[in-house]
GROMACS .gro file of C-alpha atoms in nm:
model
  366
    1MET     CA    1  -0.246   1.416  -0.667
    2ALA     CA    2  -0.585   1.590  -0.674
    3GLU     CA    3  -0.574   1.673  -1.044
    4SER     CA    4  -0.548   1.303  -1.138
    5LEU     CA    5  -0.837   1.202  -0.913
    6THR     CA    6  -1.131   1.241  -1.148
    7PRO     CA    7  -1.454   1.043  -1.108
    8ASP     CA    8  -1.553   0.777  -1.358
    9ALA     CA    9  -1.855   0.607  -1.208
   10GLU     CA   10  -1.998   0.494  -1.541
   11ARG     CA   11  -1.726   0.243  -1.631
   12PRO     CA   12  -1.858  -0.115  -1.633
   13SER     CA   13  -1.771  -0.334  -1.335
   14GLY     CA   14  -1.428  -0.494  -1.357
   15GLU     CA   15  -1.323  -0.314  -1.675
   16VAL     CA   16  -0.970  -0.181  -1.674
   17GLN     CA   17  -0.942   0.166  -1.819
   18GLU     CA   18  -0.824   0.160  -2.180
   19GLY     CA   19  -0.479   0.310  -2.200
   20ALA     CA   20  -0.408   0.249  -1.832
   21VAL     CA   21  -0.119   0.026  -1.933
   22ALA     CA   22   0.058  -0.051  -2.258
   23VAL     CA   23  -0.131  -0.285  -2.489
   24HIS     CA   24   0.057  -0.582  -2.632
   25ALA     CA   25  -0.004  -0.638  -3.000
   26ASP     CA   26  -0.133  -0.995  -2.958
   27ASP     CA   27  -0.380  -0.894  -2.683
   28GLY     CA   28  -0.254  -1.149  -2.433
   29ARG     CA   29  -0.219  -1.454  -2.656
   30GLU     CA   30   0.159  -1.468  -2.621
   31ALA     CA   31   0.135  -1.440  -2.244
   32ALA     CA   32  -0.124  -1.719  -2.232
   33LEU     CA   33   0.110  -1.948  -2.425
   34ILE     CA   34   0.401  -1.861  -2.194
   35LEU     CA   35   0.188  -1.932  -1.887
   36ASP     CA   36   0.064  -2.265  -2.025
   37ARG     CA   37   0.419  -2.367  -2.109
   38ALA     CA   38   0.536  -2.270  -1.759
   39ARG     CA   39   0.260  -2.471  -1.595
   40GLU     CA   40   0.350  -2.776  -1.807
   41SER     CA   41   0.715  -2.747  -1.697
   42VAL     CA   42   0.655  -2.671  -1.329
   43ASP     CA   43   0.361  -2.895  -1.235
   44PRO     CA   44   0.562  -3.222  -1.253
   45GLU     CA   45   0.822  -3.070  -1.018
   46LEU     CA   46   0.549  -2.964  -0.777
   47ARG     CA   47   0.379  -3.304  -0.782
   48SER     CA   48   0.713  -3.470  -0.716
   49ALA     CA   49   0.782  -3.234  -0.426
   50PHE     CA   50   0.440  -3.303  -0.273
   51ALA     CA   51   0.535  -3.672  -0.248
   52LEU     CA   52   0.773  -3.564   0.032
   53LEU     CA   53   0.486  -3.432   0.245
   54PRO     CA   54   0.305  -3.642   0.508
   55ALA     CA   55  -0.017  -3.787   0.369
   56GLN     CA   56  -0.262  -3.543   0.533
   57MET     CA   57  -0.050  -3.240   0.440
   58ARG     CA   58  -0.018  -3.371   0.085
   59ARG     CA   59  -0.397  -3.397   0.068
   60VAL     CA   60  -0.442  -3.033   0.174
   61ALA     CA   61  -0.173  -2.913  -0.067
   62ARG     CA   62  -0.320  -3.102  -0.361
   63TYR     CA   63  -0.665  -2.965  -0.279
   64HIS     CA   64  -0.529  -2.609  -0.260
   65PHE     CA   65  -0.365  -2.650  -0.602
   66GLY     CA   66  -0.694  -2.774  -0.750
   67TRP     CA   67  -0.571  -3.126  -0.822
   68GLU     CA   68  -0.796  -3.309  -0.575
   69ASN     CA   69  -1.137  -3.281  -0.414
   70PRO     CA   70  -1.165  -3.272  -0.034
   71ASP     CA   71  -1.211  -3.651  -0.028
   72GLY     CA   72  -0.888  -3.705  -0.222
   73THR     CA   73  -1.047  -3.794  -0.555
   74PRO     CA   74  -0.897  -3.629  -0.867
   75ALA     CA   75  -1.026  -3.282  -0.953
   76ASP     CA   76  -1.006  -3.058  -1.254
   77GLY     CA   77  -0.952  -2.735  -1.063
   78SER     CA   78  -0.713  -2.450  -1.135
   79ALA     CA   79  -0.368  -2.433  -0.980
   80GLY     CA   80  -0.349  -2.063  -1.063
   81LYS     CA   81  -0.204  -1.874  -1.356
   82ALA     CA   82   0.163  -1.964  -1.285
   83ILE     CA   83   0.271  -1.601  -1.333
   84ARG     CA   84   0.569  -1.616  -1.097
   85PRO     CA   85   0.723  -1.940  -1.225
   86ALA     CA   86   0.664  -1.813  -1.579
   87LEU     CA   87   0.866  -1.502  -1.493
   88VAL     CA   88   1.153  -1.717  -1.362
   89LEU     CA   89   1.162  -1.928  -1.677
   90THR     CA   90   1.112  -1.639  -1.918
   91ALA     CA   91   1.384  -1.430  -1.756
   92ALA     CA   92   1.623  -1.724  -1.766
   93GLU     CA   93   1.548  -1.786  -2.133
   94ALA     CA   94   1.576  -1.419  -2.226
   95LEU     CA   95   1.925  -1.394  -2.078
   96GLY     CA   96   2.057  -1.746  -2.127
   97GLY     CA   97   1.853  -1.927  -2.390
   98GLY     CA   98   1.674  -2.261  -2.375
   99ALA     CA   99   1.939  -2.432  -2.164
  100ALA     CA  100   1.905  -2.171  -1.890
  101ARG     CA  101   1.528  -2.206  -1.899
  102ALA     CA  102   1.550  -2.583  -1.859
  103ALA     CA  103   1.795  -2.546  -1.571
  104ALA     CA  104   1.563  -2.305  -1.388
  105VAL     CA  105   1.253  -2.526  -1.372
  106ARG     CA  106   1.322  -2.643  -1.017
  107ALA     CA  107   1.379  -2.285  -0.901
  108ALA     CA  108   1.057  -2.178  -1.074
  109ALA     CA  109   0.870  -2.449  -0.883
  110ALA     CA  110   1.027  -2.326  -0.559
  111VAL     CA  111   0.900  -1.973  -0.627
  112GLU     CA  112   0.551  -2.112  -0.693
  113LEU     CA  113   0.561  -2.298  -0.361
  114VAL     CA  114   0.652  -1.976  -0.178
  115HIS     CA  115   0.368  -1.793  -0.350
  116ASN     CA  116   0.118  -2.058  -0.242
  117PHE     CA  117   0.252  -2.058   0.113
  118THR     CA  118   0.153  -1.691   0.124
  119LEU     CA  119  -0.191  -1.762  -0.023
  120LEU     CA  120  -0.271  -2.029   0.236
  121HIS     CA  121  -0.170  -1.798   0.520
  122ASP     CA  122  -0.340  -1.491   0.371
  123ASP     CA  123  -0.669  -1.678   0.338
  124VAL     CA  124  -0.655  -1.768   0.707
  125MET     CA  125  -0.564  -1.417   0.821
  126ASP     CA  126  -0.818  -1.249   0.595
  127ARG     CA  127  -1.083  -1.517   0.664
  128ASP     CA  128  -1.141  -1.549   0.291
  129VAL     CA  129  -1.379  -1.835   0.219
  130THR     CA  130  -1.325  -1.881  -0.156
  131ARG     CA  131  -1.023  -1.897  -0.384
  132ARG     CA  132  -1.014  -2.006  -0.748
  133HIS     CA  133  -1.391  -2.056  -0.742
  134ARG     CA  134  -1.406  -2.304  -0.454
  135PRO     CA  135  -1.377  -2.307  -0.073
  136THR     CA  136  -1.039  -2.210   0.067
  137ALA     CA  137  -0.828  -2.482   0.230
  138TRP     CA  138  -0.879  -2.358   0.585
  139THR     CA  139  -1.259  -2.374   0.551
  140VAL     CA  140  -1.233  -2.736   0.437
  141PHE     CA  141  -0.950  -2.877   0.651
  142GLY     CA  142  -0.932  -2.628   0.937
  143THR     CA  143  -0.710  -2.336   1.026
  144ALA     CA  144  -0.429  -2.541   1.176
  145ASP     CA  145  -0.389  -2.765   0.871
  146ALA     CA  146  -0.387  -2.469   0.632
  147ILE     CA  147  -0.120  -2.286   0.832
  148LEU     CA  148   0.097  -2.596   0.869
  149VAL     CA  149   0.075  -2.685   0.500
  150GLY     CA  150   0.172  -2.327   0.415
  151ASP     CA  151   0.476  -2.366   0.639
  152ALA     CA  152   0.558  -2.699   0.475
  153LEU     CA  153   0.539  -2.550   0.125
  154GLN     CA  154   0.793  -2.284   0.219
  155ALA     CA  155   1.023  -2.554   0.361
  156LEU     CA  156   0.980  -2.760   0.043
  157ALA     CA  157   1.087  -2.459  -0.163
  158GLN     CA  158   1.410  -2.428   0.031
  159MET     CA  159   1.467  -2.805   0.016
  160MET     CA  160   1.433  -2.803  -0.363
  161LEU     CA  161   1.697  -2.533  -0.394
  162ALA     CA  162   1.926  -2.700  -0.139
  163ARG     CA  163   1.919  -3.016  -0.353
  164ASP     CA  164   1.968  -2.828  -0.680
  165PRO     CA  165   2.324  -2.875  -0.810
  166HIS     CA  166   2.305  -2.560  -1.025
  167PRO     CA  167   2.571  -2.304  -0.917
  168ALA     CA  168   2.307  -2.032  -0.889
  169ALA     CA  169   2.096  -2.227  -0.638
  170PRO     CA  170   2.257  -2.092  -0.317
  171ARG     CA  171   2.215  -1.730  -0.429
  172ALA     CA  172   1.860  -1.801  -0.539
  173ALA     CA  173   1.780  -1.962  -0.203
  174ALA     CA  174   1.921  -1.663  -0.015
  175ARG     CA  175   1.727  -1.422  -0.234
  176ILE     CA  176   1.401  -1.612  -0.181
  177ALA     CA  177   1.457  -1.628   0.196
  178ALA     CA  178   1.509  -1.251   0.211
  179CYS     CA  179   1.198  -1.208  -0.001
  180VAL     CA  180   0.989  -1.417   0.241
  181ILE     CA  181   1.093  -1.188   0.526
  182GLU     CA  182   0.987  -0.887   0.319
  183LEU     CA  183   0.657  -1.057   0.234
  184CYS     CA  184   0.591  -1.114   0.603
  185GLU     CA  185   0.673  -0.750   0.676
  186GLY     CA  186   0.424  -0.640   0.411
  187GLN     CA  187   0.153  -0.873   0.540
  188HIS     CA  188   0.212  -0.750   0.896
  189ALA     CA  189   0.174  -0.389   0.782
  190ASP     CA  190  -0.142  -0.475   0.586
  191THR     CA  191  -0.300  -0.647   0.886
  192ALA     CA  192  -0.203  -0.367   1.125
  193MET     CA  193  -0.361  -0.107   0.896
  194GLU     CA  194  -0.703  -0.270   0.932
  195SER     CA  195  -0.733  -0.156   1.294
  196ARG     CA  196  -0.611   0.199   1.230
  197ALA     CA  197  -0.850   0.488   1.177
  198PRO     CA  198  -0.912   0.585   0.813
  199ASP     CA  199  -0.725   0.916   0.850
  200GLU     CA  200  -0.415   0.751   1.005
  201VAL     CA  201  -0.290   0.567   0.694
  202THR     CA  202  -0.085   0.753   0.435
  203LEU     CA  203  -0.057   0.677   0.066
  204ASP     CA  204   0.321   0.630   0.096
  205GLU     CA  205   0.266   0.368   0.368
  206VAL     CA  206   0.022   0.166   0.163
  207LEU     CA  207   0.241   0.184  -0.150
  208THR     CA  208   0.538   0.055   0.053
  209MET     CA  209   0.321  -0.223   0.197
  210ALA     CA  210   0.194  -0.323  -0.147
  211GLU     CA  211   0.545  -0.341  -0.291
  212ALA     CA  212   0.651  -0.569  -0.006
  213LYS     CA  213   0.345  -0.794  -0.031
  214THR     CA  214   0.329  -0.826  -0.409
  215GLY     CA  215   0.617  -0.656  -0.587
  216ALA     CA  216   0.887  -0.830  -0.382
  217LEU     CA  217   0.807  -1.184  -0.497
  218ILE     CA  218   0.751  -1.085  -0.860
  219GLY     CA  219   1.084  -0.904  -0.857
  220CYS     CA  220   1.246  -1.202  -0.687
  221ALA     CA  221   1.108  -1.437  -0.955
  222CYS     CA  222   1.266  -1.228  -1.230
  223ALA     CA  223   1.595  -1.204  -1.043
  224VAL     CA  224   1.608  -1.579  -0.983
  225GLY     CA  225   1.563  -1.639  -1.355
  226ALA     CA  226   1.849  -1.400  -1.425
  227LEU     CA  227   2.071  -1.580  -1.172
  228TYR     CA  228   2.010  -1.914  -1.344
  229ALA     CA  229   2.108  -1.754  -1.673
  230GLY     CA  230   2.443  -1.646  -1.525
  231ALA     CA  231   2.361  -1.275  -1.563
  232ASP     CA  232   2.576  -1.010  -1.399
  233ASP     CA  233   2.466  -0.825  -1.085
  234GLU     CA  234   2.348  -0.520  -1.279
  235ALA     CA  235   2.110  -0.726  -1.493
  236VAL     CA  236   1.987  -0.925  -1.192
  237ASP     CA  237   1.911  -0.605  -0.998
  238ALA     CA  238   1.746  -0.440  -1.300
  239LEU     CA  239   1.517  -0.740  -1.348
  240ASP     CA  240   1.432  -0.733  -0.979
  241ALA     CA  241   1.339  -0.365  -1.016
  242PHE     CA  242   1.137  -0.448  -1.329
  243GLY     CA  243   0.943  -0.713  -1.141
  244ARG     CA  244   0.883  -0.490  -0.840
  245ALA     CA  245   0.742  -0.211  -1.054
  246ALA     CA  246   0.528  -0.451  -1.257
  247GLY     CA  247   0.422  -0.618  -0.933
  248LEU     CA  248   0.303  -0.290  -0.788
  249ALA     CA  249   0.108  -0.226  -1.109
  250PHE     CA  250  -0.034  -0.577  -1.064
  251GLN     CA  251  -0.143  -0.494  -0.707
  252LEU     CA  252  -0.301  -0.166  -0.813
  253ILE     CA  253  -0.513  -0.346  -1.073
  254ASP     CA  254  -0.582  -0.632  -0.831
  255ASP     CA  255  -0.719  -0.382  -0.579
  256VAL     CA  256  -0.940  -0.232  -0.849
  257ILE     CA  257  -1.071  -0.579  -0.936
  258GLY     CA  258  -1.122  -0.653  -0.566
  259ILE     CA  259  -1.372  -0.367  -0.548
  260TRP     CA  260  -1.523  -0.353  -0.897
  261GLY     CA  261  -1.457  -0.702  -1.035
  262ASP     CA  262  -1.724  -0.959  -1.110
  263PRO     CA  263  -1.728  -1.229  -0.836
  264GLY     CA  264  -1.820  -1.481  -1.105
  265ARG     CA  265  -1.481  -1.418  -1.266
  266THR     CA  266  -1.268  -1.343  -0.960
  267GLY     CA  267  -1.391  -1.638  -0.751
  268LYS     CA  268  -1.422  -1.413  -0.444
  269PRO     CA  269  -1.732  -1.256  -0.288
  270ALA     CA  270  -1.806  -0.893  -0.373
  271GLY     CA  271  -1.695  -0.640  -0.115
  272ALA     CA  272  -1.481  -0.878   0.093
  273ASP     CA  273  -1.194  -0.630   0.129
  274LEU     CA  274  -1.431  -0.344   0.203
  275ALA     CA  275  -1.607  -0.553   0.469
  276ALA     CA  276  -1.268  -0.618   0.633
  277ARG     CA  277  -1.195  -0.244   0.615
  278LYS     CA  278  -0.883  -0.316   0.408
  279LYS     CA  279  -0.675  -0.007   0.337
  280SER     CA  280  -0.629  -0.101  -0.028
  281LEU     CA  281  -0.462   0.137  -0.271
  282PRO     CA  282  -0.780   0.283  -0.426
  283VAL     CA  283  -0.933   0.323  -0.080
  284VAL     CA  284  -0.637   0.513   0.067
  285ALA     CA  285  -0.605   0.726  -0.247
  286ALA     CA  286  -0.971   0.818  -0.207
  287LEU     CA  287  -0.941   0.881   0.167
  288THR     CA  288  -0.647   1.118   0.117
  289SER     CA  289  -0.791   1.303  -0.184
  290GLY     CA  290  -0.943   1.593   0.009
  291THR     CA  291  -1.269   1.556  -0.185
  292PRO     CA  292  -1.629   1.536  -0.053
  293GLY     CA  293  -1.620   1.168  -0.145
  294ALA     CA  294  -1.323   1.126   0.089
  295ALA     CA  295  -1.520   1.257   0.385
  296GLU     CA  296  -1.813   1.027   0.304
  297LEU     CA  297  -1.580   0.729   0.271
  298ALA     CA  298  -1.405   0.808   0.600
  299ALA     CA  299  -1.740   0.810   0.778
  300LEU     CA  300  -1.837   0.477   0.624
  301TYR     CA  301  -1.499   0.318   0.697
  302GLY     CA  302  -1.506   0.447   1.053
  303ALA     CA  303  -1.826   0.256   1.128
  304PRO     CA  304  -1.886  -0.122   1.152
  305TYR     CA  305  -1.947  -0.283   0.814
  306ASP     CA  306  -2.308  -0.300   0.697
  307GLN     CA  307  -2.389  -0.493   0.379
  308GLY     CA  308  -2.643  -0.225   0.295
  309ASP     CA  309  -2.362   0.033   0.275
  310LEU     CA  310  -2.157  -0.160   0.018
  311GLU     CA  311  -2.286   0.029  -0.285
  312ARG     CA  312  -2.246   0.365  -0.110
  313THR     CA  313  -1.888   0.276  -0.016
  314VAL     CA  314  -1.797   0.177  -0.371
  315LEU     CA  315  -1.950   0.497  -0.512
  316ALA     CA  316  -1.768   0.710  -0.253
  317ILE     CA  317  -1.433   0.558  -0.359
  318GLU     CA  318  -1.514   0.636  -0.722
  319ARG     CA  319  -1.629   0.992  -0.650
  320ALA     CA  320  -1.311   1.055  -0.453
  321GLY     CA  321  -1.109   0.934  -0.753
  322GLY     CA  322  -0.962   0.619  -0.600
  323ARG     CA  323  -1.030   0.404  -0.904
  324ASP     CA  324  -0.886   0.645  -1.158
  325TRP     CA  325  -0.582   0.713  -0.940
  326ALA     CA  326  -0.508   0.340  -0.911
  327GLN     CA  327  -0.529   0.289  -1.287
  328SER     CA  328  -0.315   0.596  -1.356
  329GLN     CA  329  -0.056   0.472  -1.107
  330ALA     CA  330  -0.058   0.128  -1.271
  331ALA     CA  331   0.036   0.294  -1.600
  332ASP     CA  332   0.314   0.490  -1.429
  333ARG     CA  333   0.459   0.179  -1.261
  334MET     CA  334   0.448  -0.008  -1.591
  335ALA     CA  335   0.647   0.272  -1.754
  336ARG     CA  336   0.908   0.239  -1.479
  337ALA     CA  337   0.911  -0.136  -1.527
  338MET     CA  338   0.978  -0.096  -1.899
  339ASP     CA  339   1.276   0.131  -1.825
  340GLN     CA  340   1.427  -0.135  -1.598
  341LEU     CA  341   1.357  -0.412  -1.849
  342ALA     CA  342   1.544  -0.217  -2.117
  343ARG     CA  343   1.841  -0.184  -1.880
  344ALA     CA  344   1.852  -0.558  -1.817
  345ILE     CA  345   1.774  -0.677  -2.170
  346PRO     CA  346   1.847  -0.409  -2.433
  347ASP     CA  347   1.732  -0.630  -2.723
  348PRO     CA  348   1.352  -0.586  -2.748
  349ALA     CA  349   1.312  -0.923  -2.918
  350LEU     CA  350   1.467  -1.103  -2.621
  351ALA     CA  351   1.260  -0.900  -2.372
  352ASP     CA  352   0.932  -0.964  -2.551
  353GLY     CA  353   0.820  -1.253  -2.331
  354LEU     CA  354   0.870  -1.060  -2.008
  355LEU     CA  355   0.691  -0.761  -2.158
  356ALA     CA  356   0.397  -0.982  -2.258
  357LEU     CA  357   0.369  -1.121  -1.904
  358ALA     CA  358   0.390  -0.777  -1.744
  359GLU     CA  359   0.115  -0.644  -1.971
  360PHE     CA  360  -0.098  -0.953  -1.911
  361VAL     CA  361  -0.105  -0.918  -1.534
  362THR     CA  362  -0.189  -0.548  -1.549
  363ARG     CA  363  -0.467  -0.580  -1.806
  364ARG     CA  364  -0.663  -0.867  -1.657
  365SER     CA  365  -1.014  -0.838  -1.514
  366SER     CA  366  -1.007  -1.137  -1.278
   0.00000   0.00000   0.00000
């Protein structure tokens, strides 16, 4: 690993290294159109599902999705990029055409509900105070309401699939339920790592944790789309593997943005993960690099957080090669993802939408 850990302290904040992942010819325009189309398809399903929630829970959910202000008046906020439902719909269309895509809209909404259940709970556990450029739900409505609404969103997801007459719905529901257990396992590992000494966490451990926390649901989204297209088990499993690899690349870049991104674009305060002593991928890569920067970082991470040490901590991670390692690993995971995508969908023209989404999420800066 040491030979790939080279410092690059001069790169502008938040910029993803050129060549770190494959570059799509349209520079993200196709992905943006796919995401917009997914949001247009899924939002009506979500709004309909929210009508089943008790009034106070519905209020919290609609605030979290950016549709209402805390007082219940309409808002123009963001409900997120809709990456996971877009993967469901795009996978279904790639393998089964427009009819499969239309049939998978309810399942795509269910996946988006599961994703937002995890966000509500993560914000509470991490004590994050902003998301999507405004206060997190727990800071507005309280911890109990945020946790309970997260629970309700997961239950809504399962209810939507239980009421779906599509023959793939039971298998999709089982797959999502197994994924939620894996997500919880990953979150538990992530939280437990915070209290461990810097030299006690291995790179293999943190990679496994990241795949469970992020790769599992992205892989599940792709697999659910394949199920709704009537794909065989080999294609379903290959798309799951594609999503997991792309999801890990996503997490690697997300961790880079979490340290070097612009808070004005990310909607989160600078240094939040470092203040919480998160064992993110760039941090653990730096800690285990055997470089002078690693020793400096270990000393900083072994002491209580001091705002005055933020810049020193960031520079130590860079000097120890954590940033470059993460970006190199993102490229490697994307290459693995492309191999699995070719297995599932040999025709490049049919796979183009999934490729565009995978490249989009690993080339973003916020």
